[in-house]
Structures are given as structure tokens and as C-alpha cells.
């Protein structure tokens, strides 16, 4: 009796937390950019590296030499008046001093030529 009551309370707390974290994601409106790196130009399969870059945070990726990469807005969006970009870096940590290229990212997957070893990525709205 007491045991099942406690379980119900736990479930309620869990649901409340889930709703709050869902709201937090919507409120920030940050895009998630799907990225894939290719050993050949023209983004010819197979990709050798893939990652999701969440808006505003830096991710480190496998440092394979690339000839092209694809990027698109996989989910989320930027607030009005800004648009999604993907910053690519040649060293870990997304330091501006190692910025390789900033590309505009659309909801359609686009192929970008590159002759570089990318090591970190950061998506943002500018
Ligand atoms: C970024 O790189 C510059 C130049 O190498 C360096 O001075 C700076 O401390 C770095 N910033 C971070 C946050 O690592």
C-alpha cells in the first residue's frame, strides 16, 4: 500500500522533470546540425565520420583527412532574424584561432568541398 503510493509520487516527479526539460529545449531554439565527413570530394559515400552539433556547444570529431562534408539543420531552428551556421575547426576546442570555415546550413543537406582535417564543430545562430 505505502509502497505503491511512493511509486506514484516518483512517477509524477519524473513526468514534471521531463516536461521542464522539453520546454527548455524549445525556449533556446537552438538548431541541431547533422554533419558527415567524406574521404572523397562531392560527398561520395561512404561517409567516414558523422556527428550531431548541438547549437552553441563545441563537439570534437574524429580527425580523419576530408575532401568534403555535408551539413543540414536536423532539428530545431534559429530565432527570427538569425540563421544557422556550422563553424568547422582544425583543432579541438572550437577556438576561433583554428577556424577553418563557417558555412550556412539549411534544412536541405548540402555538400561542401574541403581539403582539411576537421577536429571540432560548433553550430550557432548568427
Ligand atoms: C584560442 O587561441 C588563442 C591563440 O592561440 C589563445 O590565445 C586563446 O587563449 C585560445 N582561447 C581558448 C579559449 O582556448
mmCIF file with all atom_site columns, N, CA, C and O in Angstrom, residues 96-118:
data_model
loop_
_atom_site.group_PDB
_atom_site.id
_atom_site.type_symbol
_atom_site.label_atom_id
_atom_site.label_alt_id
_atom_site.label_comp_id
_atom_site.label_asym_id
_atom_site.label_entity_id
_atom_site.label_seq_id
_atom_site.pdbx_PDB_ins_code
_atom_site.Cartn_x
_atom_site.Cartn_y
_atom_site.Cartn_z
_atom_site.occupancy
_atom_site.B_iso_or_equiv
_atom_site.pdbx_formal_charge
_atom_site.auth_seq_id
_atom_site.auth_comp_id
_atom_site.auth_asym_id
_atom_site.auth_atom_id
_atom_site.pdbx_PDB_model_num
ATOM 1  N N  . UNK A 1 96  ? 38.438 30.099 -32.002 1.00 0.00 ? 96  UNK A N  1
ATOM 2  C CA . UNK A 1 96  ? 38.378 30.903 -33.224 1.00 0.00 ? 96  UNK A CA 1
ATOM 3  C C  . UNK A 1 96  ? 39.704 30.919 -33.984 1.00 0.00 ? 96  UNK A C  1
ATOM 4  O O  . UNK A 1 96  ? 39.753 31.083 -35.183 1.00 0.00 ? 96  UNK A O  1
ATOM 5  N N  . UNK A 1 97  ? 40.814 30.760 -33.255 1.00 0.00 ? 97  UNK A N  1
ATOM 6  C CA . UNK A 1 97  ? 42.121 30.831 -33.912 1.00 0.00 ? 97  UNK A CA 1
ATOM 7  C C  . UNK A 1 97  ? 42.365 29.625 -34.833 1.00 0.00 ? 97  UNK A C  1
ATOM 8  O O  . UNK A 1 97  ? 43.256 29.664 -35.669 1.00 0.00 ? 97  UNK A O  1
ATOM 9  N N  . UNK A 1 98  ? 41.565 28.582 -34.693 1.00 0.00 ? 98  UNK A N  1
ATOM 10 C CA . UNK A 1 98  ? 41.710 27.408 -35.555 1.00 0.00 ? 98  UNK A CA 1
ATOM 11 C C  . UNK A 1 98  ? 40.497 27.235 -36.472 1.00 0.00 ? 98  UNK A C  1
ATOM 12 O O  . UNK A 1 98  ? 40.287 26.161 -37.038 1.00 0.00 ? 98  UNK A O  1
ATOM 13 N N  . UNK A 1 99  ? 39.701 28.303 -36.632 1.00 0.00 ? 99  UNK A N  1
ATOM 14 C CA . UNK A 1 99  ? 38.527 28.246 -37.512 1.00 0.00 ? 99  UNK A CA 1
ATOM 15 C C  . UNK A 1 99  ? 38.964 27.954 -38.943 1.00 0.00 ? 99  UNK A C  1
ATOM 16 O O  . UNK A 1 99  ? 39.845 28.631 -39.482 1.00 0.00 ? 99  UNK A O  1
ATOM 17 N N  . UNK A 1 100 ? 38.350 26.939 -39.539 1.00 0.00 ? 100 UNK A N  1
ATOM 18 C CA . UNK A 1 100 ? 38.628 26.630 -40.945 1.00 0.00 ? 100 UNK A CA 1
ATOM 19 C C  . UNK A 1 100 ? 37.638 27.345 -41.839 1.00 0.00 ? 100 UNK A C  1
ATOM 20 O O  . UNK A 1 100 ? 38.008 28.040 -42.773 1.00 0.00 ? 100 UNK A O  1
ATOM 21 N N  . UNK A 1 101 ? 36.356 27.185 -41.534 1.00 0.00 ? 101 UNK A N  1
ATOM 22 C CA . UNK A 1 101 ? 35.317 27.709 -42.400 1.00 0.00 ? 101 UNK A CA 1
ATOM 23 C C  . UNK A 1 101 ? 34.009 27.794 -41.625 1.00 0.00 ? 101 UNK A C  1
ATOM 24 O O  . UNK A 1 101 ? 33.728 26.952 -40.781 1.00 0.00 ? 101 UNK A O  1
ATOM 25 N N  . UNK A 1 102 ? 33.207 28.814 -41.948 1.00 0.00 ? 102 UNK A N  1
ATOM 26 C CA . UNK A 1 102 ? 31.842 28.901 -41.416 1.00 0.00 ? 102 UNK A CA 1
ATOM 27 C C  . UNK A 1 102 ? 30.905 28.750 -42.596 1.00 0.00 ? 102 UNK A C  1
ATOM 28 O O  . UNK A 1 102 ? 31.003 29.511 -43.557 1.00 0.00 ? 102 UNK A O  1
ATOM 29 N N  . UNK A 1 103 ? 30.037 27.763 -42.549 1.00 0.00 ? 103 UNK A N  1
ATOM 30 C CA . UNK A 1 103 ? 29.107 27.540 -43.664 1.00 0.00 ? 103 UNK A CA 1
ATOM 31 C C  . UNK A 1 103 ? 27.674 27.744 -43.195 1.00 0.00 ? 103 UNK A C  1
ATOM 32 O O  . UNK A 1 103 ? 27.328 27.419 -42.060 1.00 0.00 ? 103 UNK A O  1
ATOM 33 N N  . UNK A 1 104 ? 26.843 28.301 -44.089 1.00 0.00 ? 104 UNK A N  1
ATOM 34 C CA . UNK A 1 104 ? 25.410 28.442 -43.814 1.00 0.00 ? 104 UNK A CA 1
ATOM 35 C C  . UNK A 1 104 ? 24.751 27.092 -43.963 1.00 0.00 ? 104 UNK A C  1
ATOM 36 O O  . UNK A 1 104 ? 25.031 26.373 -44.917 1.00 0.00 ? 104 UNK A O  1
ATOM 37 N N  . UNK A 1 105 ? 23.880 26.765 -43.035 1.00 0.00 ? 105 UNK A N  1
ATOM 38 C CA . UNK A 1 105 ? 23.258 25.445 -43.025 1.00 0.00 ? 105 UNK A CA 1
ATOM 39 C C  . UNK A 1 105 ? 21.751 25.600 -43.197 1.00 0.00 ? 105 UNK A C  1
ATOM 40 O O  . UNK A 1 105 ? 21.118 26.414 -42.520 1.00 0.00 ? 105 UNK A O  1
ATOM 41 N N  . UNK A 1 106 ? 21.202 24.844 -44.130 1.00 0.00 ? 106 UNK A N  1
ATOM 42 C CA . UNK A 1 106 ? 19.763 24.849 -44.418 1.00 0.00 ? 106 UNK A CA 1
ATOM 43 C C  . UNK A 1 106 ? 19.156 23.528 -43.960 1.00 0.00 ? 106 UNK A C  1
ATOM 44 O O  . UNK A 1 106 ? 19.877 22.625 -43.557 1.00 0.00 ? 106 UNK A O  1
ATOM 45 N N  . UNK A 1 107 ? 17.839 23.433 -44.096 1.00 0.00 ? 107 UNK A N  1
ATOM 46 C CA . UNK A 1 107 ? 17.216 22.158 -43.722 1.00 0.00 ? 107 UNK A CA 1
ATOM 47 C C  . UNK A 1 107 ? 17.521 21.073 -44.762 1.00 0.00 ? 107 UNK A C  1
ATOM 48 O O  . UNK A 1 107 ? 17.512 19.892 -44.451 1.00 0.00 ? 107 UNK A O  1
ATOM 49 N N  . UNK A 1 108 ? 17.807 21.486 -46.011 1.00 0.00 ? 108 UNK A N  1
ATOM 50 C CA . UNK A 1 108 ? 18.249 20.529 -47.021 1.00 0.00 ? 108 UNK A CA 1
ATOM 51 C C  . UNK A 1 108 ? 19.731 20.241 -46.829 1.00 0.00 ? 108 UNK A C  1
ATOM 52 O O  . UNK A 1 108 ? 20.518 21.162 -46.604 1.00 0.00 ? 108 UNK A O  1
ATOM 53 N N  . UNK A 1 109 ? 20.104 18.990 -46.959 1.00 0.00 ? 109 UNK A N  1
ATOM 54 C CA . UNK A 1 109 ? 21.512 18.613 -46.823 1.00 0.00 ? 109 UNK A CA 1
ATOM 55 C C  . UNK A 1 109 ? 22.316 19.212 -47.973 1.00 0.00 ? 109 UNK A C  1
ATOM 56 O O  . UNK A 1 109 ? 21.913 19.132 -49.130 1.00 0.00 ? 109 UNK A O  1
ATOM 57 N N  . UNK A 1 110 ? 23.419 19.875 -47.645 1.00 0.00 ? 110 UNK A N  1
ATOM 58 C CA . UNK A 1 110 ? 24.287 20.439 -48.678 1.00 0.00 ? 110 UNK A CA 1
ATOM 59 C C  . UNK A 1 110 ? 25.676 19.831 -48.551 1.00 0.00 ? 110 UNK A C  1
ATOM 60 O O  . UNK A 1 110 ? 26.104 19.494 -47.453 1.00 0.00 ? 110 UNK A O  1
ATOM 61 N N  . UNK A 1 111 ? 26.368 19.786 -49.693 1.00 0.00 ? 111 UNK A N  1
ATOM 62 C CA . UNK A 1 111 ? 27.728 19.261 -49.713 1.00 0.00 ? 111 UNK A CA 1
ATOM 63 C C  . UNK A 1 111 ? 28.715 20.425 -49.820 1.00 0.00 ? 111 UNK A C  1
ATOM 64 O O  . UNK A 1 111 ? 28.520 21.328 -50.627 1.00 0.00 ? 111 UNK A O  1
ATOM 65 N N  . UNK A 1 112 ? 29.739 20.417 -48.990 1.00 0.00 ? 112 UNK A N  1
ATOM 66 C CA . UNK A 1 112 ? 30.777 21.445 -49.019 1.00 0.00 ? 112 UNK A CA 1
ATOM 67 C C  . UNK A 1 112 ? 32.115 20.777 -49.313 1.00 0.00 ? 112 UNK A C  1
ATOM 68 O O  . UNK A 1 112 ? 32.467 19.783 -48.670 1.00 0.00 ? 112 UNK A O  1
ATOM 69 N N  . UNK A 1 113 ? 32.832 21.330 -50.276 1.00 0.00 ? 113 UNK A N  1
ATOM 70 C CA . UNK A 1 113 ? 34.159 20.795 -50.566 1.00 0.00 ? 113 UNK A CA 1
ATOM 71 C C  . UNK A 1 113 ? 35.133 21.290 -49.499 1.00 0.00 ? 113 UNK A C  1
ATOM 72 O O  . UNK A 1 113 ? 35.015 22.422 -49.007 1.00 0.00 ? 113 UNK A O  1
ATOM 73 N N  . UNK A 1 114 ? 36.074 20.464 -49.131 1.00 0.00 ? 114 UNK A N  1
ATOM 74 C CA . UNK A 1 114 ? 37.051 20.842 -48.114 1.00 0.00 ? 114 UNK A CA 1
ATOM 75 C C  . UNK A 1 114 ? 38.276 19.974 -48.321 1.00 0.00 ? 114 UNK A C  1
ATOM 76 O O  . UNK A 1 114 ? 38.149 18.831 -48.746 1.00 0.00 ? 114 UNK A O  1
ATOM 77 N N  . UNK A 1 115 ? 39.433 20.507 -48.046 1.00 0.00 ? 115 UNK A N  1
ATOM 78 C CA . UNK A 1 115 ? 40.639 19.685 -48.105 1.00 0.00 ? 115 UNK A CA 1
ATOM 79 C C  . UNK A 1 115 ? 41.361 19.928 -46.788 1.00 0.00 ? 115 UNK A C  1
ATOM 80 O O  . UNK A 1 115 ? 42.241 20.778 -46.694 1.00 0.00 ? 115 UNK A O  1
ATOM 81 N N  . UNK A 1 116 ? 40.936 19.203 -45.788 1.00 0.00 ? 116 UNK A N  1
ATOM 82 C CA . UNK A 1 116 ? 41.298 19.576 -44.433 1.00 0.00 ? 116 UNK A CA 1
ATOM 83 C C  . UNK A 1 116 ? 41.031 18.408 -43.486 1.00 0.00 ? 116 UNK A C  1
ATOM 84 O O  . UNK A 1 116 ? 40.273 17.498 -43.815 1.00 0.00 ? 116 UNK A O  1
ATOM 85 N N  . UNK A 1 117 ? 41.664 18.458 -42.357 1.00 0.00 ? 117 UNK A N  1
ATOM 86 C CA . UNK A 1 117 ? 41.309 17.547 -41.274 1.00 0.00 ? 117 UNK A CA 1
ATOM 87 C C  . UNK A 1 117 ? 40.572 18.359 -40.225 1.00 0.00 ? 117 UNK A C  1
ATOM 88 O O  . UNK A 1 117 ? 41.164 19.224 -39.578 1.00 0.00 ? 117 UNK A O  1
ATOM 89 N N  . UNK A 1 118 ? 39.271 18.134 -40.107 1.00 0.00 ? 118 UNK A N  1
ATOM 90 C CA . UNK A 1 118 ? 38.479 18.872 -39.121 1.00 0.00 ? 118 UNK A CA 1
ATOM 91 C C  . UNK A 1 118 ? 38.508 18.127 -37.792 1.00 0.00 ? 118 UNK A C  1
ATOM 92 O O  . UNK A 1 118 ? 38.459 16.894 -37.763 1.00 0.00 ? 118 UNK A O  1
#
